[in-house]
């Protein structure tokens, strides 16, 4: 009998991270390979082949490949949405133009703000006759004649990606389904997204934009997944933004669910590796992603924004900033030093990569100050420190600084960019950042951990084992998941338990069908939740709902959880106040198909002497040049404590330990950094 390997592959902007898990023995093999931005499928295939060589296995030993991809994310961040078409209810063609009355940073700071272009310009919007009310009752029948005219117009204009969003189709999808049949007949080359399949809940603007985002990324995502399928013969699963995975075929049907695929995997990997309540910081080459984990569960939201597009799907609550290792340092017209958000990426990359880069990056600053070794990935990527120093010298002269101060300034700005992102995800959500240890991972995540402890007053920082591959490892810790939602706005006092039971039954049926397509039978389970608000409010609060029949006890428990959650979020609630009745808005069901998770392995304690892991020393700049001892991470044992100034190196990442800090190795191999 052959081996059963499950491989996680996370494609980042600079490196592709790979982890292979032997499901029978629990053995884990990790590696990295440079990303290939021109064709990410090539880097994916290279990473899979490399980890199989290291594991001494072949393609036939692979049970599944789990992939975290940035294909959809990058198209939105770079605003490459292509020629989109939009079909909506006749008379509502301006829904995208009207949008929401929101201005970035408030009106006082946005005097010169100009409304950005719509995702679909008004001349590519077509209205179709027919009308439903909010209950799904038909007010006017579907007008097939205008539907045919719209389909033929898009065919004549050569527009293939089309989103369809009719008014109140969340209540009854029949008109949208009829529109799809017309498009299949009149415009068979069209790639179509229906709002009733993408986001079956109310709020027409958000539902329209989310549907159009799905249509925009669908051609690229489908083509990418087809190229991967042509290179690998194993079952392919794709990470979703909601913290679950789906088969490649399901992801191709609704690619909008993958827009935060990579960051979600990192947060889940950190939650699995450390547990408890923590702030996660995933530092990559292009960006840094931060999230909050409470009691081992990452926070979820349905109010996400990718680039300039609101995307209303369940996703792990992540804040992303352009503060990665490849972030470019530059001098503003006013003469100030700036860092990011633009990145040198993987090709040509930082100056020290020696691939023709021309701009100074955060990685160059680390290299010049000695905080990273003169090579990456165990010597696979040699670094040209002299080239980095020469580039920094030019920038430093323009700023009127010496090389060391310029490099230190770059790292200080990068640290504050990361700190501000952490404040947004904690203080901005009503949480005290000082209550949460920091879990720092990714290739560049641990590099500024000591400085972040000082800036934010954090109690400690945890650097998990294999931090450079934690996002890829996170892909192997998550279940198959399929989310389903239905809008049903009703006052709590008027809620009909039978109607609620029918909606939950329908949603569980949809989830069961999705999981059956994934090969799950009796081992699947369902998680209910509901969105509630006080009457008159514009936004809802999502709370978990218990199982069992939605009777009076069920209703009372959900309402109690809503009051508690509202008070925790906003500092007040209207419990037992009849002037502020509770409204139910959305009912949700998540279908979950469990997978075999890795088993945490405790390591035997050492003798408390870290000198066995010492590999040498070098001059490192921590405000001034100091002699720092260099340690090999994999030679440290539980109970060992390293005192700064020091540098702890490993294959995929580096931890510079500033003077006044120490790092202790715990029983799982994590490094715990404290003052």
Coordinates of N, CA and C in Angstrom, one line a residue, residues 283-288 321-328 339 341 343 361-363 414 418 444:
X283 N 3.8 38.0 7.8 CA 4.7 38.9 7.0 C 5.2 38.2 5.8
X284 N 4.9 38.6 4.6 CA 5.3 38.0 3.4 C 6.3 38.9 2.7
X285 N 6.5 38.7 1.4 CA 7.4 39.5 0.6 C 6.7 40.7 0.1
X286 N 5.3 40.6 -0.2 CA 4.6 41.7 -0.8 C 3.8 42.5 0.2
X287 N 3.2 41.8 1.2 CA 2.3 42.5 2.2 C 2.4 41.8 3.5
X288 N 1.7 42.4 4.5 CA 1.6 41.8 5.8 C 0.1 41.7 6.1
X321 N -1.7 45.2 4.8 CA -1.0 46.4 4.6 C 0.2 46.1 3.7
X322 N 0.7 47.1 2.9 CA 1.8 46.9 2.0 C 3.1 47.0 2.8
X323 N 3.4 46.1 3.7 CA 4.6 46.2 4.5 C 5.3 44.9 4.6
X324 N 5.6 44.3 3.4 CA 6.3 43.1 3.4 C 7.8 43.3 3.1
X325 N 8.5 42.2 3.0 CA 10.0 42.3 2.8 C 10.3 43.0 1.5
X326 N 9.5 42.9 0.5 CA 9.8 43.5 -0.8 C 9.2 44.9 -0.9
X327 N 8.6 45.4 0.1 CA 8.1 46.8 0.0 C 9.2 47.8 -0.3
X328 N 8.9 48.7 -1.2 CA 10.0 49.6 -1.7 C 10.0 50.9 -0.8
X339 N 7.8 54.0 3.0 CA 8.0 52.6 2.7 C 6.7 52.0 2.3
X341 N 3.2 51.4 -0.4 CA 2.8 49.9 -0.4 C 3.3 49.2 -1.6
X343 N 5.6 47.1 -4.1 CA 6.5 46.0 -3.8 C 7.4 45.7 -5.0
X361 N 14.5 48.0 -0.8 CA 13.4 47.4 -0.1 C 13.7 47.2 1.3
X362 N 12.7 46.7 2.1 CA 12.8 46.4 3.5 C 13.8 45.3 3.6
X363 N 13.8 44.3 2.8 CA 14.8 43.2 2.8 C 16.2 43.7 2.7
X414 N 8.4 50.5 8.6 CA 7.7 49.3 8.4 C 7.1 48.7 9.6
X418 N 3.0 48.1 10.4 CA 2.4 46.8 10.9 C 1.7 47.1 12.2
X444 N 8.9 37.2 6.5 CA 9.4 38.4 7.1 C 8.7 38.7 8.5

